[in-house]
Amino acid sequence: MIITDTHTHLYSDAFDEDRNAMITRALNEGVSLFFIPAIDSTYIESMLQLEKDYPNNVFLMMGLHPTHVKDNYKDELRFVEDMLAKRKFYAVGEIGIDLYWDKSTLGIQQEAFKYQIQLAKKYKLPIVIHCREAFNEIFEVLETEKSDDLYGIFHCFTGTLEQAQQAMSYNMKLGIGGVATFKNGKIDQFLNQIDLNHIVLETDSPYLAPAPYRGKRNESAYILKVLEKLSELYGVSLEAIAEITTQNSKDVFRI
């Protein structure tokens, strides 16, 4: 059984003391493909080292995270563009809009999001979307960029069934993680109405640990709890969930 974690920050300093042991735990559980989102230019060396250490397991994205869209965002976007021109990445991400932390940067977040979508189209790559308290703003940008070559993953999907359907209308898979196991997560109430062909699994580790680890550091091995929850919701085997969601991720990232 091959399980894919489509979104994990393996370079996070939360793993500095046991990174290799943590990755080994995941590998031992059958989690053998890890897709690594970018945040900003300061993380690139750590990302490249992970790829070097785990060449058959680690696949890198490139992008500027919306919470890191600051005064120097144009320099950061140039860095993203330079890196995409230099070498292979598997997606442009994570990109999007976050209005939880700072609403004052909405304008430049929208600009950065749109620009990076256009870079993804240029390099024929999927996008991986970060959305926090910004569904309407995200959909507004996606509507302006809607086309056959716009596709990707709506990471950490936490919206309604209607928002899920709207996201899928833009050729987005839904990234499902620990929130599906939360008592108040809500997405478990309608998830089985969405065809599994539209779902990929993720942890967003070290964040958003699933029950019963909620509130603790998340790690890729805990994706098993998400797998178990989806098996329960859909009434199909763990193996079937793993196979379908892994194939979905391969279709998106083209590996």
mmCIF file of C-alpha atoms in Angstrom, residues 6-173:
data_model
loop_
_atom_site.group_PDB
_atom_site.id
_atom_site.type_symbol
_atom_site.label_atom_id
_atom_site.label_comp_id
_atom_site.label_asym_id
_atom_site.label_seq_id
_atom_site.Cartn_x
_atom_site.Cartn_y
_atom_site.Cartn_z
ATOM 1 C CA THR A 6 0.663 15.763 -0.831
ATOM 2 C CA HIS A 7 1.512 18.568 1.591
ATOM 3 C CA THR A 8 4.127 18.376 4.339
ATOM 4 C CA HIS A 9 6.659 20.912 5.617
ATOM 5 C CA LEU A 10 9.420 18.401 6.316
ATOM 6 C CA TYR A 11 11.977 21.229 6.539
ATOM 7 C CA SER A 12 10.151 22.849 9.488
ATOM 8 C CA ASP A 13 12.296 23.553 12.540
ATOM 9 C CA ALA A 14 9.690 21.558 14.493
ATOM 10 C CA PHE A 15 11.491 18.484 13.088
ATOM 11 C CA ASP A 16 15.063 19.635 13.665
ATOM 12 C CA GLU A 17 15.698 17.157 16.500
ATOM 13 C CA ASP A 18 14.279 14.033 14.843
ATOM 14 C CA ARG A 19 13.669 14.719 11.157
ATOM 15 C CA ASN A 20 15.159 11.500 9.786
ATOM 16 C CA ALA A 21 13.481 9.374 12.456
ATOM 17 C CA MET A 22 10.154 11.075 11.719
ATOM 18 C CA ILE A 23 10.504 10.426 7.968
ATOM 19 C CA THR A 24 11.504 6.814 8.667
ATOM 20 C CA ARG A 25 8.366 6.331 10.788
ATOM 21 C CA ALA A 26 6.266 7.525 7.853
ATOM 22 C CA LEU A 27 8.109 5.305 5.364
ATOM 23 C CA ASN A 28 7.559 2.313 7.653
ATOM 24 C CA GLU A 29 3.811 3.031 7.590
ATOM 25 C CA GLY A 30 3.763 3.014 3.791
ATOM 26 C CA VAL A 31 3.899 6.787 3.295
ATOM 27 C CA SER A 32 6.461 6.866 0.522
ATOM 28 C CA LEU A 33 5.721 10.025 -1.469
ATOM 29 C CA PHE A 34 6.097 13.466 0.136
ATOM 30 C CA PHE A 35 5.275 16.701 -1.691
ATOM 31 C CA ILE A 36 6.958 19.727 -0.122
ATOM 32 C CA PRO A 37 5.435 23.203 -0.464
ATOM 33 C CA ALA A 38 7.597 26.320 -0.488
ATOM 34 C CA ILE A 39 7.071 29.306 1.803
ATOM 35 C CA ASP A 40 9.722 31.813 0.746
ATOM 36 C CA SER A 41 13.342 31.917 -0.439
ATOM 37 C CA THR A 42 14.805 31.316 3.025
ATOM 38 C CA TYR A 43 13.701 27.659 2.977
ATOM 39 C CA ILE A 44 15.152 26.617 -0.361
ATOM 40 C CA GLU A 45 18.423 25.179 0.940
ATOM 41 C CA SER A 46 16.581 22.950 3.426
ATOM 42 C CA MET A 47 14.202 21.818 0.696
ATOM 43 C CA LEU A 48 17.006 20.938 -1.705
ATOM 44 C CA GLN A 49 18.785 19.002 1.056
ATOM 45 C CA LEU A 50 15.649 16.924 1.699
ATOM 46 C CA GLU A 51 15.417 16.119 -1.996
ATOM 47 C CA LYS A 52 19.078 15.096 -1.989
ATOM 48 C CA ASP A 53 18.628 12.900 1.093
ATOM 49 C CA TYR A 54 15.417 11.241 -0.149
ATOM 50 C CA PRO A 55 15.555 11.402 -3.972
ATOM 51 C CA ASN A 56 12.905 8.714 -4.494
ATOM 52 C CA ASN A 57 10.458 10.091 -1.948
ATOM 53 C CA VAL A 58 10.634 13.895 -1.828
ATOM 54 C CA PHE A 59 9.170 16.136 -4.536
ATOM 55 C CA LEU A 60 9.476 19.908 -4.320
ATOM 56 C CA MET A 61 7.152 22.795 -5.104
ATOM 57 C CA MET A 62 8.165 26.425 -5.602
ATOM 58 C CA GLY A 63 6.155 29.481 -4.588
ATOM 59 C CA LEU A 64 5.574 32.358 -2.201
ATOM 60 C CA HIS A 65 3.185 31.641 0.682
ATOM 61 C CA PRO A 66 0.516 34.352 1.122
ATOM 62 C CA THR A 67 1.481 35.081 4.738
ATOM 63 C CA HIS A 68 4.997 35.843 3.465
ATOM 64 C CA VAL A 69 3.810 38.381 0.910
ATOM 65 C CA LYS A 70 5.490 41.401 2.514
ATOM 66 C CA ASP A 71 7.207 44.594 1.393
ATOM 67 C CA ASN A 72 9.837 42.543 -0.460
ATOM 68 C CA TYR A 73 7.263 40.393 -2.314
ATOM 69 C CA LYS A 74 8.465 41.456 -5.760
ATOM 70 C CA ASP A 75 11.984 40.239 -4.945
ATOM 71 C CA GLU A 76 10.500 36.976 -3.674
ATOM 72 C CA LEU A 77 8.424 36.544 -6.832
ATOM 73 C CA ARG A 78 11.559 37.086 -8.923
ATOM 74 C CA PHE A 79 13.230 34.342 -6.887
ATOM 75 C CA VAL A 80 10.283 32.005 -7.572
ATOM 76 C CA GLU A 81 10.469 32.748 -11.283
ATOM 77 C CA ASP A 82 14.261 32.269 -11.383
ATOM 78 C CA MET A 83 14.007 28.913 -9.626
ATOM 79 C CA LEU A 84 11.240 27.682 -11.928
ATOM 80 C CA ALA A 85 13.425 28.583 -14.915
ATOM 81 C CA LYS A 86 16.463 26.795 -13.444
ATOM 82 C CA ARG A 87 15.215 23.351 -12.493
ATOM 83 C CA LYS A 88 12.257 20.994 -12.160
ATOM 84 C CA PHE A 89 9.521 21.523 -9.604
ATOM 85 C CA TYR A 90 6.268 19.599 -9.385
ATOM 86 C CA ALA A 91 3.910 22.492 -8.598
ATOM 87 C CA VAL A 92 3.724 26.189 -7.884
ATOM 88 C CA GLY A 93 2.773 26.321 -4.234
ATOM 89 C CA GLU A 94 1.776 26.980 -1.762
ATOM 90 C CA ILE A 95 0.153 30.137 -3.034
ATOM 91 C CA GLY A 96 -3.140 31.886 -2.384
ATOM 92 C CA ILE A 97 -4.731 34.320 0.040
ATOM 93 C CA ASP A 98 -4.745 34.368 3.866
ATOM 94 C CA LEU A 99 -6.921 36.947 5.602
ATOM 95 C CA TYR A 100 -6.639 35.395 9.060
ATOM 96 C CA TRP A 101 -3.328 37.012 9.970
ATOM 97 C CA ASP A 102 -3.288 40.237 7.984
ATOM 98 C CA LYS A 103 -6.093 41.769 5.933
ATOM 99 C CA SER A 104 -4.021 44.864 5.086
ATOM 100 C CA THR A 105 -1.940 42.942 2.519
ATOM 101 C CA LEU A 106 -4.942 41.694 0.524
ATOM 102 C CA GLY A 107 -4.044 43.741 -2.549
ATOM 103 C CA ILE A 108 -0.497 42.446 -2.865
ATOM 104 C CA GLN A 109 -1.591 38.924 -1.906
ATOM 105 C CA GLN A 110 -4.029 38.976 -4.842
ATOM 106 C CA GLU A 111 -1.295 40.282 -7.123
ATOM 107 C CA ALA A 112 1.183 37.616 -6.001
ATOM 108 C CA PHE A 113 -1.420 34.859 -6.319
ATOM 109 C CA LYS A 114 -2.410 35.852 -9.841
ATOM 110 C CA TYR A 115 1.216 36.261 -10.951
ATOM 111 C CA GLN A 116 2.140 32.811 -9.654
ATOM 112 C CA ILE A 117 -0.857 31.200 -11.361
ATOM 113 C CA GLN A 118 0.457 32.688 -14.602
ATOM 114 C CA LEU A 119 3.912 31.261 -13.880
ATOM 115 C CA ALA A 120 2.326 27.845 -13.332
ATOM 116 C CA LYS A 121 0.630 28.080 -16.706
ATOM 117 C CA LYS A 122 3.883 29.145 -18.343
ATOM 118 C CA TYR A 123 5.702 26.109 -16.939
ATOM 119 C CA LYS A 124 2.677 23.797 -17.346
ATOM 120 C CA LEU A 125 2.528 23.069 -13.621
ATOM 121 C CA PRO A 126 -0.321 22.613 -11.147
ATOM 122 C CA ILE A 127 -0.925 25.134 -8.382
ATOM 123 C CA VAL A 128 -1.381 24.309 -4.701
ATOM 124 C CA ILE A 129 -3.714 26.784 -3.035
ATOM 125 C CA HIS A 130 -3.584 28.083 0.535
ATOM 126 C CA CYS A 131 -6.913 29.614 1.572
ATOM 127 C CA ARG A 132 -7.696 30.933 5.034
ATOM 128 C CA GLU A 133 -10.818 33.042 5.565
ATOM 129 C CA ALA A 134 -10.601 33.958 1.878
ATOM 130 C CA PHE A 135 -12.803 31.648 -0.203
ATOM 131 C CA ASN A 136 -14.527 34.490 -2.054
ATOM 132 C CA GLU A 137 -11.232 36.253 -2.755
ATOM 133 C CA ILE A 138 -9.605 33.018 -3.975
ATOM 134 C CA PHE A 139 -12.520 32.182 -6.253
ATOM 135 C CA GLU A 140 -12.488 35.715 -7.652
ATOM 136 C CA VAL A 141 -8.883 35.284 -8.809
ATOM 137 C CA LEU A 142 -9.480 31.738 -10.081
ATOM 138 C CA GLU A 143 -12.439 32.967 -12.134
ATOM 139 C CA THR A 144 -10.214 35.484 -13.929
ATOM 140 C CA GLU A 145 -7.623 32.754 -14.629
ATOM 141 C CA LYS A 146 -10.037 29.949 -15.478
ATOM 142 C CA SER A 147 -8.749 27.859 -18.396
ATOM 143 C CA ASP A 148 -7.886 24.297 -19.397
ATOM 144 C CA ASP A 149 -4.321 24.791 -18.155
ATOM 145 C CA LEU A 150 -5.416 25.898 -14.677
ATOM 146 C CA TYR A 151 -5.417 22.880 -12.352
ATOM 147 C CA GLY A 152 -4.041 21.722 -9.033
ATOM 148 C CA ILE A 153 -4.952 21.132 -5.389
ATOM 149 C CA PHE A 154 -7.025 23.174 -2.980
ATOM 150 C CA HIS A 155 -4.824 22.443 0.027
ATOM 151 C CA CYS A 156 -6.339 21.889 3.489
ATOM 152 C CA PHE A 157 -9.897 22.198 2.236
ATOM 153 C CA THR A 158 -12.195 23.318 5.071
ATOM 154 C CA GLY A 159 -15.161 24.803 3.230
ATOM 155 C CA THR A 160 -18.739 23.790 2.519
ATOM 156 C CA LEU A 161 -20.027 21.302 -0.051
ATOM 157 C CA GLU A 162 -20.895 24.228 -2.336
ATOM 158 C CA GLN A 163 -17.374 25.661 -1.981
ATOM 159 C CA ALA A 164 -15.932 22.211 -2.688
ATOM 160 C CA GLN A 165 -17.956 22.001 -5.883
ATOM 161 C CA GLN A 166 -16.811 25.471 -6.896
ATOM 162 C CA ALA A 167 -13.161 24.569 -6.243
ATOM 163 C CA MET A 168 -13.543 21.412 -8.336
ATOM 164 C CA SER A 169 -15.040 23.468 -11.170
ATOM 165 C CA TYR A 170 -11.581 25.091 -11.521
ATOM 166 C CA ASN A 171 -9.912 21.660 -11.975
ATOM 167 C CA MET A 172 -8.839 21.488 -8.331
ATOM 168 C CA LYS A 173 -8.502 18.325 -6.275
#
